Amino acid sequence: IVRGEVTHLCDARTLKPIRDLGPLPDAMTPEAVLVFSPEGLLVANPTRVSDKDASIVWHLRDTRTGQLIRSSAPRGSEQPQPLCAWLDRARLKVLHEDGSLMEMPVSPVEEVRHIPAPERMKLTRAQFSTDGEAALVLRETGSHEAAMLSMISYSGRDDGSLGMEALAARFPWS
């Protein structure tokens, strides 16, 4: 539950707070960056390092207890900001506004990977496919041109979840 500066992980049945997740970084859409694994066992969220340090750190937590499983290294506020995230049992993926991708495995013994964008780009909106292997993005094309809707594929596969009908079914409120 997000209310102003407060973000809580809550019990789904009782809505009693389990854990304070910290404030979301400025200009981030909660629906795009607060992500749960498909079976609901894990949650990932970004937060600021501190009130005085606007760097962003990602946390992976157990949803039942709120216990911290893993955290990313801080990413400075001057670096490209996250647009959307995706989580499953194995890893968290975060797509940034420059098209780069951070992959953080759930296992703390595995290394976090930073994958640069395939080409130079500026993204303003993004949504991962249900399998996390592609993202539908809104890409800036120039100062006097309309943004372009395009797809970034990480595997060459298409699970069909980024088509307009599938998106409307997944996100009926949008």
mmCIF file of C-alpha atoms in Angstrom:
data_model
loop_
_atom_site.group_PDB
_atom_site.id
_atom_site.type_symbol
_atom_site.label_atom_id
_atom_site.label_comp_id
_atom_site.label_asym_id
_atom_site.label_seq_id
_atom_site.Cartn_x
_atom_site.Cartn_y
_atom_site.Cartn_z
ATOM 1 C CA ILE A 1 0.000 0.000 0.000
ATOM 2 C CA VAL A 2 1.403 3.387 -1.022
ATOM 3 C CA ARG A 3 0.139 6.505 0.736
ATOM 4 C CA GLY A 4 2.176 9.643 0.108
ATOM 5 C CA GLU A 5 5.707 9.043 1.389
ATOM 6 C CA VAL A 6 4.816 5.715 3.027
ATOM 7 C CA THR A 7 5.013 2.332 1.280
ATOM 8 C CA HIS A 8 3.941 -0.740 3.258
ATOM 9 C CA LEU A 9 3.981 -4.432 2.459
ATOM 10 C CA CYS A 10 0.649 -5.608 3.882
ATOM 11 C CA ASP A 11 -1.098 -8.906 4.515
ATOM 12 C CA ALA A 12 -3.502 -9.406 1.593
ATOM 13 C CA ARG A 13 -6.352 -10.670 3.789
ATOM 14 C CA THR A 14 -6.180 -8.317 6.756
ATOM 15 C CA LEU A 15 -4.301 -5.352 5.213
ATOM 16 C CA LYS A 16 -2.206 -5.227 8.391
ATOM 17 C CA PRO A 17 1.279 -3.871 7.671
ATOM 18 C CA ILE A 18 4.056 -6.466 7.572
ATOM 19 C CA ARG A 19 6.957 -4.157 6.737
ATOM 20 C CA ASP A 20 7.654 -0.533 5.857
ATOM 21 C CA LEU A 21 9.365 -0.661 2.459
ATOM 22 C CA GLY A 22 10.611 2.922 2.610
ATOM 23 C CA PRO A 23 9.615 5.767 0.325
ATOM 24 C CA LEU A 24 9.513 5.250 -3.406
ATOM 25 C CA PRO A 25 11.999 7.364 -5.326
ATOM 26 C CA ASP A 26 10.545 10.505 -6.870
ATOM 27 C CA ALA A 27 8.802 10.264 -10.247
ATOM 28 C CA MET A 28 8.354 6.477 -10.117
ATOM 29 C CA THR A 29 5.002 4.853 -10.766
ATOM 30 C CA PRO A 30 4.275 2.288 -8.017
ATOM 31 C CA GLU A 31 2.521 -0.090 -10.435
ATOM 32 C CA ALA A 32 5.616 -0.200 -12.642
ATOM 33 C CA VAL A 33 8.297 -0.717 -9.996
ATOM 34 C CA LEU A 34 6.654 -2.549 -7.049
ATOM 35 C CA VAL A 35 6.594 -6.100 -8.387
ATOM 36 C CA PHE A 36 5.604 -9.492 -7.042
ATOM 37 C CA SER A 37 6.669 -12.920 -8.254
ATOM 38 C CA PRO A 38 3.848 -14.811 -10.023
ATOM 39 C CA GLU A 39 3.162 -17.067 -7.020
ATOM 40 C CA GLY A 40 3.271 -14.087 -4.625
ATOM 41 C CA LEU A 41 6.190 -15.320 -2.512
ATOM 42 C CA LEU A 42 8.603 -12.482 -3.345
ATOM 43 C CA VAL A 43 8.341 -8.713 -3.705
ATOM 44 C CA ALA A 44 10.880 -6.274 -5.149
ATOM 45 C CA ASN A 45 10.910 -2.533 -4.632
ATOM 46 C CA PRO A 46 13.201 0.441 -5.157
ATOM 47 C CA THR A 47 13.873 2.948 -2.414
ATOM 48 C CA ARG A 48 16.271 5.799 -1.715
ATOM 49 C CA VAL A 49 19.429 4.972 0.214
ATOM 50 C CA SER A 50 18.544 7.644 2.801
ATOM 51 C CA ASP A 51 16.843 11.006 3.190
ATOM 52 C CA LYS A 52 20.138 12.698 2.280
ATOM 53 C CA ASP A 53 21.221 10.263 -0.459
ATOM 54 C CA ALA A 54 18.856 10.016 -3.449
ATOM 55 C CA SER A 55 20.682 6.985 -4.875
ATOM 56 C CA ILE A 56 18.353 4.080 -5.572
ATOM 57 C CA VAL A 57 18.711 0.604 -4.121
ATOM 58 C CA TRP A 58 16.501 -2.388 -4.989
ATOM 59 C CA HIS A 59 15.335 -4.806 -2.291
ATOM 60 C CA LEU A 60 14.058 -8.366 -2.714
ATOM 61 C CA ARG A 61 11.897 -9.540 0.193
ATOM 62 C CA ASP A 62 9.884 -12.491 1.388
ATOM 63 C CA THR A 63 6.206 -11.413 1.223
ATOM 64 C CA ARG A 64 5.108 -13.348 4.315
ATOM 65 C CA THR A 65 7.643 -11.853 6.724
ATOM 66 C CA GLY A 66 9.066 -8.867 4.855
ATOM 67 C CA GLN A 67 12.540 -10.280 5.512
ATOM 68 C CA LEU A 68 15.221 -8.891 3.215
ATOM 69 C CA ILE A 69 16.660 -11.533 0.890
ATOM 70 C CA ARG A 70 18.941 -9.372 -1.218
ATOM 71 C CA SER A 71 19.718 -5.748 -2.099
ATOM 72 C CA SER A 72 21.358 -4.195 -5.128
ATOM 73 C CA ALA A 73 24.265 -1.797 -5.021
ATOM 74 C CA PRO A 74 23.128 1.852 -4.939
ATOM 75 C CA ARG A 75 22.598 3.538 -8.302
ATOM 76 C CA GLY A 76 23.221 7.284 -8.311
ATOM 77 C CA SER A 77 20.379 9.683 -9.013
ATOM 78 C CA GLU A 78 22.376 11.079 -11.963
ATOM 79 C CA GLN A 79 22.238 7.675 -13.694
ATOM 80 C CA PRO A 80 19.299 6.595 -15.891
ATOM 81 C CA GLN A 81 16.219 5.939 -13.748
ATOM 82 C CA PRO A 82 14.161 2.723 -13.647
ATOM 83 C CA LEU A 83 10.975 2.629 -15.743
ATOM 84 C CA CYS A 84 9.625 -0.824 -14.966
ATOM 85 C CA ALA A 85 10.506 -4.058 -13.212
ATOM 86 C CA TRP A 86 9.685 -7.750 -13.496
ATOM 87 C CA LEU A 87 10.203 -10.557 -10.963
ATOM 88 C CA ASP A 88 9.967 -14.333 -10.899
ATOM 89 C CA ARG A 89 11.374 -17.002 -8.558
ATOM 90 C CA ALA A 90 14.839 -16.713 -10.088
ATOM 91 C CA ARG A 91 15.530 -13.025 -10.762
ATOM 92 C CA LEU A 92 14.507 -9.386 -10.839
ATOM 93 C CA LYS A 93 14.789 -7.441 -14.092
ATOM 94 C CA VAL A 94 14.773 -3.646 -14.152
ATOM 95 C CA LEU A 95 14.573 -1.653 -17.386
ATOM 96 C CA HIS A 96 16.034 1.870 -17.244
ATOM 97 C CA GLU A 97 15.179 4.965 -19.263
ATOM 98 C CA ASP A 98 18.302 4.537 -21.420
ATOM 99 C CA GLY A 99 17.264 0.985 -22.393
ATOM 100 C CA SER A 100 19.814 -0.708 -20.140
ATOM 101 C CA LEU A 101 18.770 -3.702 -18.044
ATOM 102 C CA MET A 102 19.740 -4.778 -14.540
ATOM 103 C CA GLU A 103 19.274 -8.466 -13.736
ATOM 104 C CA MET A 104 19.530 -9.362 -10.061
ATOM 105 C CA PRO A 105 19.248 -13.083 -9.269
ATOM 106 C CA VAL A 106 17.301 -13.957 -6.126
ATOM 107 C CA SER A 107 20.269 -16.054 -4.977
ATOM 108 C CA PRO A 108 22.741 -13.774 -3.144
ATOM 109 C CA VAL A 109 25.689 -15.863 -4.382
ATOM 110 C CA GLU A 110 24.974 -15.044 -8.034
ATOM 111 C CA GLU A 111 26.267 -11.807 -9.562
ATOM 112 C CA VAL A 112 24.065 -8.903 -10.575
ATOM 113 C CA ARG A 113 24.297 -8.286 -14.325
ATOM 114 C CA HIS A 114 24.091 -4.900 -16.047
ATOM 115 C CA ILE A 115 23.252 -5.198 -19.722
ATOM 116 C CA PRO A 116 23.708 -2.076 -21.861
ATOM 117 C CA ALA A 117 21.040 -1.025 -24.360
ATOM 118 C CA PRO A 118 21.453 -2.511 -27.840
ATOM 119 C CA GLU A 119 21.603 1.039 -29.200
ATOM 120 C CA ARG A 120 21.370 4.589 -27.871
ATOM 121 C CA MET A 121 17.804 5.419 -26.827
ATOM 122 C CA LYS A 122 15.655 7.460 -24.456
ATOM 123 C CA LEU A 123 12.577 5.692 -23.110
ATOM 124 C CA THR A 124 9.679 7.403 -21.354
ATOM 125 C CA ARG A 125 7.401 4.427 -20.573
ATOM 126 C CA ALA A 126 7.847 0.665 -20.520
ATOM 127 C CA GLN A 127 6.068 -2.575 -19.625
ATOM 128 C CA PHE A 128 7.577 -6.070 -19.427
ATOM 129 C CA SER A 129 5.936 -9.076 -21.041
ATOM 130 C CA THR A 130 4.555 -11.692 -18.632
ATOM 131 C CA ASP A 131 7.638 -13.885 -19.126
ATOM 132 C CA GLY A 132 10.086 -10.956 -18.729
ATOM 133 C CA GLU A 133 11.743 -11.692 -22.077
ATOM 134 C CA ALA A 134 10.519 -8.549 -23.857
ATOM 135 C CA ALA A 135 9.348 -5.027 -23.095
ATOM 136 C CA LEU A 136 6.944 -2.706 -24.858
ATOM 137 C CA VAL A 137 8.508 0.757 -24.738
ATOM 138 C CA LEU A 138 7.675 4.326 -25.667
ATOM 139 C CA ARG A 139 10.824 5.730 -27.226
ATOM 140 C CA GLU A 140 11.631 9.374 -27.814
ATOM 141 C CA THR A 141 12.619 10.021 -31.420
ATOM 142 C CA GLY A 142 13.538 13.690 -31.319
ATOM 143 C CA SER A 143 12.475 17.012 -29.895
ATOM 144 C CA HIS A 144 9.946 17.760 -32.653
ATOM 145 C CA GLU A 145 8.670 14.252 -33.324
ATOM 146 C CA ALA A 146 6.133 12.003 -31.647
ATOM 147 C CA ALA A 147 7.395 9.193 -29.432
ATOM 148 C CA MET A 148 7.486 5.750 -31.046
ATOM 149 C CA LEU A 149 6.001 2.551 -29.628
ATOM 150 C CA SER A 150 8.441 -0.322 -30.065
ATOM 151 C CA MET A 151 9.499 -3.641 -28.594
ATOM 152 C CA ILE A 152 12.785 -4.675 -27.011
ATOM 153 C CA SER A 153 13.278 -8.449 -27.068
ATOM 154 C CA TYR A 154 15.842 -10.172 -24.858
ATOM 155 C CA SER A 155 15.334 -13.678 -26.264
ATOM 156 C CA GLY A 156 13.822 -13.276 -29.741
ATOM 157 C CA ARG A 157 10.570 -14.876 -28.506
ATOM 158 C CA ASP A 158 7.152 -13.253 -28.186
ATOM 159 C CA ASP A 159 4.769 -14.619 -25.529
ATOM 160 C CA GLY A 160 1.906 -12.508 -26.902
ATOM 161 C CA SER A 161 1.368 -10.600 -23.650
ATOM 162 C CA LEU A 162 2.309 -7.202 -25.113
ATOM 163 C CA GLY A 163 -0.460 -7.062 -27.716
ATOM 164 C CA MET A 164 -3.219 -4.504 -27.112
ATOM 165 C CA GLU A 165 -5.891 -7.102 -26.200
ATOM 166 C CA ALA A 166 -3.533 -8.907 -23.819
ATOM 167 C CA LEU A 167 -2.466 -5.623 -22.183
ATOM 168 C CA ALA A 168 -6.113 -4.580 -21.735
ATOM 169 C CA ALA A 169 -6.832 -7.912 -20.027
ATOM 170 C CA ARG A 170 -3.734 -7.626 -17.754
ATOM 171 C CA PHE A 171 -4.289 -3.961 -16.917
ATOM 172 C CA PRO A 172 -8.030 -3.202 -17.209
ATOM 173 C CA TRP A 173 -7.689 0.042 -15.199
ATOM 174 C CA SER A 174 -5.129 1.582 -17.586
#
